Amino acid sequence: MSGLRIAADRDRCIAAGMCALLAGAVFDQDDTDGRVLLLDPTPGTNHTAVREAVETCPSGALTVDES
Ligand code: SF4
């Protein structure tokens, strides 16, 4: 079975919020510092939005592993 595995590096995150905007089921932002919170590291659906969020992230904090 194929799937996506997402990783988020909170040290690189600059709290731009694009990920949460594009794929709110997978990414959220911390209420205190605005940095990314990974809600679902292995999203079963919505892959297009997740890939777009990873590509759009301005700091390169998000990575996606496809297996
Ligand atoms: S888009 Fe990137 S920089 Fe912005 S909150 Fe998400 S992980 Fe952080």
mmCIF file of N, CA and C and ligand atoms in Angstrom:
data_model
loop_
_atom_site.group_PDB
_atom_site.id
_atom_site.type_symbol
_atom_site.label_atom_id
_atom_site.label_comp_id
_atom_site.label_asym_id
_atom_site.label_seq_id
_atom_site.Cartn_x
_atom_site.Cartn_y
_atom_site.Cartn_z
ATOM 1 N N MET A 1 0.844 -1.196 0.000
ATOM 2 C CA MET A 1 0.000 0.000 0.000
ATOM 3 C C MET A 1 0.875 1.240 0.000
ATOM 4 N N SER A 2 0.516 2.208 -0.813
ATOM 5 C CA SER A 2 1.331 3.422 -0.871
ATOM 6 C C SER A 2 0.757 4.481 0.050
ATOM 7 N N GLY A 3 1.630 5.337 0.518
ATOM 8 C CA GLY A 3 1.183 6.388 1.424
ATOM 9 C C GLY A 3 2.238 7.459 1.561
ATOM 10 N N LEU A 4 1.844 8.511 2.194
ATOM 11 C CA LEU A 4 2.758 9.618 2.444
ATOM 12 C C LEU A 4 3.153 9.607 3.909
ATOM 13 N N ARG A 5 4.411 9.906 4.157
ATOM 14 C CA ARG A 5 4.851 10.127 5.535
ATOM 15 C C ARG A 5 5.434 11.537 5.604
ATOM 16 N N ILE A 6 4.833 12.342 6.442
ATOM 17 C CA ILE A 6 5.216 13.752 6.546
ATOM 18 C C ILE A 6 6.093 13.955 7.773
ATOM 19 N N ALA A 7 7.060 14.844 7.632
ATOM 20 C CA ALA A 7 7.861 15.249 8.792
ATOM 21 C C ALA A 7 7.906 16.769 8.826
ATOM 22 N N ALA A 8 7.875 17.319 10.019
ATOM 23 C CA ALA A 8 7.914 18.770 10.185
ATOM 24 C C ALA A 8 9.031 19.119 11.166
ATOM 25 N N ASP A 9 9.922 19.977 10.740
ATOM 26 C CA ASP A 9 11.041 20.410 11.573
ATOM 27 C C ASP A 9 10.677 21.753 12.216
ATOM 28 N N ARG A 10 10.267 21.690 13.465
ATOM 29 C CA ARG A 10 9.802 22.920 14.123
ATOM 30 C C ARG A 10 10.920 23.930 14.327
ATOM 31 N N ASP A 11 12.175 23.479 14.309
ATOM 32 C CA ASP A 11 13.282 24.427 14.437
ATOM 33 C C ASP A 11 13.443 25.276 13.179
ATOM 34 N N ARG A 12 13.038 24.743 12.044
ATOM 35 C CA ARG A 12 13.142 25.491 10.778
ATOM 36 C C ARG A 12 11.908 26.340 10.503
ATOM 37 N N CYS A 13 10.788 25.949 11.081
ATOM 38 C CA CYS A 13 9.509 26.607 10.818
ATOM 39 C C CYS A 13 9.577 28.083 11.200
ATOM 40 N N ILE A 14 9.066 28.939 10.319
ATOM 41 C CA ILE A 14 9.047 30.377 10.611
ATOM 42 C C ILE A 14 7.619 30.865 10.848
ATOM 43 N N ALA A 15 6.710 29.938 11.091
ATOM 44 C CA ALA A 15 5.335 30.266 11.479
ATOM 45 C C ALA A 15 4.575 31.052 10.419
ATOM 46 N N ALA A 16 4.857 30.740 9.158
ATOM 47 C CA ALA A 16 4.171 31.440 8.070
ATOM 48 C C ALA A 16 2.727 30.984 7.920
ATOM 49 N N GLY A 17 2.428 29.767 8.334
ATOM 50 C CA GLY A 17 1.039 29.309 8.379
ATOM 51 C C GLY A 17 0.484 28.774 7.078
ATOM 52 N N MET A 18 1.295 28.690 6.027
ATOM 53 C CA MET A 18 0.780 28.204 4.742
ATOM 54 C C MET A 18 0.296 26.761 4.836
ATOM 55 N N CYS A 19 0.987 25.968 5.587
ATOM 56 C CA CYS A 19 0.631 24.542 5.669
ATOM 57 C C CYS A 19 -0.757 24.358 6.283
ATOM 58 N N ALA A 20 -1.021 25.061 7.369
ATOM 59 C CA ALA A 20 -2.317 24.932 8.038
ATOM 60 C C ALA A 20 -3.435 25.474 7.152
ATOM 61 N N LEU A 21 -3.102 26.495 6.366
ATOM 62 C CA LEU A 21 -4.086 27.081 5.455
ATOM 63 C C LEU A 21 -4.442 26.098 4.335
ATOM 64 N N LEU A 22 -3.439 25.418 3.815
ATOM 65 C CA LEU A 22 -3.647 24.543 2.656
ATOM 66 C C LEU A 22 -4.135 23.153 3.041
ATOM 67 N N ALA A 23 -3.707 22.651 4.179
ATOM 68 C CA ALA A 23 -4.085 21.291 4.585
ATOM 69 C C ALA A 23 -4.316 21.267 6.094
ATOM 70 N N GLY A 24 -5.430 21.834 6.502
ATOM 71 C CA GLY A 24 -5.732 22.004 7.924
ATOM 72 C C GLY A 24 -5.997 20.712 8.673
ATOM 73 N N ALA A 25 -6.250 19.623 7.942
ATOM 74 C CA ALA A 25 -6.451 18.347 8.632
ATOM 75 C C ALA A 25 -5.125 17.719 9.039
ATOM 76 N N VAL A 26 -4.060 18.173 8.424
ATOM 77 C CA VAL A 26 -2.745 17.567 8.656
ATOM 78 C C VAL A 26 -1.834 18.482 9.469
ATOM 79 N N PHE A 27 -1.955 19.807 9.235
ATOM 80 C CA PHE A 27 -1.086 20.761 9.909
ATOM 81 C C PHE A 27 -1.911 21.770 10.702
ATOM 82 N N ASP A 28 -1.381 22.112 11.854
ATOM 83 C CA ASP A 28 -1.961 23.202 12.635
ATOM 84 C C ASP A 28 -0.806 24.075 13.107
ATOM 85 N N GLN A 29 -1.144 25.196 13.744
ATOM 86 C CA GLN A 29 -0.102 26.063 14.281
ATOM 87 C C GLN A 29 -0.233 26.140 15.794
ATOM 88 N N ASP A 30 0.892 26.134 16.470
ATOM 89 C CA ASP A 30 0.933 26.255 17.915
ATOM 90 C C ASP A 30 0.333 27.593 18.337
ATOM 91 N N ASP A 31 -0.526 27.544 19.346
ATOM 92 C CA ASP A 31 -1.187 28.768 19.799
ATOM 93 C C ASP A 31 -0.203 29.793 20.364
ATOM 94 N N THR A 32 0.900 29.330 20.874
ATOM 95 C CA THR A 32 1.822 30.271 21.516
ATOM 96 C C THR A 32 2.859 30.845 20.551
ATOM 97 N N ASP A 33 3.514 30.011 19.772
ATOM 98 C CA ASP A 33 4.575 30.556 18.907
ATOM 99 C C ASP A 33 4.237 30.486 17.417
ATOM 100 N N GLY A 34 3.095 29.918 17.070
ATOM 101 C CA GLY A 34 2.668 29.905 15.676
ATOM 102 C C GLY A 34 3.357 28.858 14.822
ATOM 103 N N ARG A 35 4.280 28.119 15.423
ATOM 104 C CA ARG A 35 4.995 27.142 14.606
ATOM 105 C C ARG A 35 4.151 25.894 14.370
ATOM 106 N N VAL A 36 4.553 25.156 13.388
ATOM 107 C CA VAL A 36 3.744 24.047 12.890
ATOM 108 C C VAL A 36 3.552 22.945 13.936
ATOM 109 N N LEU A 37 2.362 22.397 13.942
ATOM 110 C CA LEU A 37 2.051 21.178 14.688
ATOM 111 C C LEU A 37 1.588 20.153 13.673
ATOM 112 N N LEU A 38 2.211 19.020 13.699
ATOM 113 C CA LEU A 38 1.847 17.960 12.761
ATOM 114 C C LEU A 38 0.734 17.123 13.369
ATOM 115 N N LEU A 39 -0.457 17.244 12.816
ATOM 116 C CA LEU A 39 -1.610 16.529 13.362
ATOM 117 C C LEU A 39 -1.675 15.099 12.868
ATOM 118 N N ASP A 40 -1.251 14.896 11.624
ATOM 119 C CA ASP A 40 -1.390 13.573 11.015
ATOM 120 C C ASP A 40 -0.171 13.295 10.127
ATOM 121 N N PRO A 41 0.832 12.589 10.647
ATOM 122 C CA PRO A 41 2.050 12.345 9.864
ATOM 123 C C PRO A 41 1.861 11.374 8.705
ATOM 124 N N THR A 42 0.770 10.611 8.721
ATOM 125 C CA THR A 42 0.537 9.657 7.624
ATOM 126 C C THR A 42 -0.876 9.852 7.064
ATOM 127 N N PRO A 43 -1.119 10.964 6.402
ATOM 128 C CA PRO A 43 -2.470 11.239 5.907
ATOM 129 C C PRO A 43 -2.906 10.231 4.847
ATOM 130 N N GLY A 44 -4.083 9.694 5.038
ATOM 131 C CA GLY A 44 -4.582 8.689 4.114
ATOM 132 C C GLY A 44 -5.245 9.290 2.887
ATOM 133 N N THR A 45 -5.697 10.527 3.023
ATOM 134 C CA THR A 45 -6.357 11.200 1.908
ATOM 135 C C THR A 45 -5.806 12.612 1.785
ATOM 136 N N ASN A 46 -6.328 13.345 0.811
ATOM 137 C CA ASN A 46 -5.965 14.752 0.648
ATOM 138 C C ASN A 46 -4.489 14.932 0.293
ATOM 139 N N HIS A 47 -3.923 13.985 -0.432
ATOM 140 C CA HIS A 47 -2.498 14.036 -0.737
ATOM 141 C C HIS A 47 -2.107 15.246 -1.572
ATOM 142 N N THR A 48 -2.997 15.668 -2.456
ATOM 143 C CA THR A 48 -2.673 16.819 -3.299
ATOM 144 C C THR A 48 -2.466 18.063 -2.458
ATOM 145 N N ALA A 49 -3.360 18.292 -1.506
ATOM 146 C CA ALA A 49 -3.233 19.464 -0.639
ATOM 147 C C ALA A 49 -1.997 19.361 0.245
ATOM 148 N N VAL A 50 -1.697 18.166 0.709
ATOM 149 C CA VAL A 50 -0.517 17.975 1.569
ATOM 150 C C VAL A 50 0.756 18.256 0.771
ATOM 151 N N ARG A 51 0.831 17.728 -0.443
ATOM 152 C CA ARG A 51 2.019 17.985 -1.282
ATOM 153 C C ARG A 51 2.157 19.469 -1.580
ATOM 154 N N GLU A 52 1.058 20.119 -1.835
ATOM 155 C CA GLU A 52 1.088 21.559 -2.110
ATOM 156 C C GLU A 52 1.604 22.317 -0.890
ATOM 157 N N ALA A 53 1.150 21.905 0.297
ATOM 158 C CA ALA A 53 1.603 22.556 1.533
ATOM 159 C C ALA A 53 3.101 22.377 1.713
ATOM 160 N N VAL A 54 3.595 21.178 1.450
ATOM 161 C CA VAL A 54 5.030 20.912 1.592
ATOM 162 C C VAL A 54 5.819 21.763 0.608
ATOM 163 N N GLU A 55 5.341 21.863 -0.630
ATOM 164 C CA GLU A 55 6.051 22.642 -1.648
ATOM 165 C C GLU A 55 5.965 24.137 -1.372
ATOM 166 N N THR A 56 4.901 24.571 -0.741
ATOM 167 C CA THR A 56 4.676 26.001 -0.516
ATOM 168 C C THR A 56 5.388 26.523 0.723
ATOM 169 N N CYS A 57 5.685 25.651 1.659
ATOM 170 C CA CYS A 57 6.321 26.085 2.905
ATOM 171 C C CYS A 57 7.575 26.904 2.593
ATOM 172 N N PRO A 58 7.640 28.155 3.050
ATOM 173 C CA PRO A 58 8.750 29.028 2.679
ATOM 174 C C PRO A 58 10.067 28.711 3.372
ATOM 175 N N SER A 59 10.022 27.930 4.427
ATOM 176 C CA SER A 59 11.261 27.675 5.171
ATOM 177 C C SER A 59 11.840 26.292 4.917
ATOM 178 N N GLY A 60 11.145 25.470 4.156
ATOM 179 C CA GLY A 60 11.630 24.114 3.922
ATOM 180 C C GLY A 60 11.533 23.230 5.140
ATOM 181 N N ALA A 61 10.615 23.554 6.033
ATOM 182 C CA ALA A 61 10.500 22.802 7.280
ATOM 183 C C ALA A 61 9.771 21.479 7.096
ATOM 184 N N LEU A 62 9.064 21.344 5.986
ATOM 185 C CA LEU A 62 8.249 20.144 5.777
ATOM 186 C C LEU A 62 8.892 19.226 4.748
ATOM 187 N N THR A 63 8.867 17.949 5.029
ATOM 188 C CA THR A 63 9.350 16.983 4.061
ATOM 189 C C THR A 63 8.320 15.870 3.916
ATOM 190 N N VAL A 64 8.316 15.274 2.756
ATOM 191 C CA VAL A 64 7.373 14.192 2.502
ATOM 192 C C VAL A 64 8.127 12.990 1.953
ATOM 193 N N ASP A 65 7.835 11.853 2.522
ATOM 194 C CA ASP A 65 8.445 10.596 2.107
ATOM 195 C C ASP A 65 7.325 9.745 1.536
ATOM 196 N N GLU A 66 7.528 9.299 0.308
ATOM 197 C CA GLU A 66 6.473 8.521 -0.348
ATOM 198 C C GLU A 66 6.923 7.075 -0.452
ATOM 199 N N SER A 67 6.120 6.167 0.079
ATOM 200 C CA SER A 67 6.551 4.765 -0.001
ATOM 201 C C SER A 67 5.385 3.883 -0.377
HETATM 202 S S1 SF4 B 1 4.280 26.589 6.039
HETATM 203 FE FE1 SF4 B 1 6.303 26.009 6.810
HETATM 204 S S2 SF4 B 1 7.033 27.808 7.867
HETATM 205 FE FE2 SF4 B 1 4.823 28.039 7.628
HETATM 206 S S3 SF4 B 1 3.918 27.212 9.510
HETATM 207 FE FE3 SF4 B 1 4.005 25.582 8.006
HETATM 208 S S4 SF4 B 1 5.948 24.519 8.412
HETATM 209 FE FE4 SF4 B 1 6.047 26.513 9.371
#
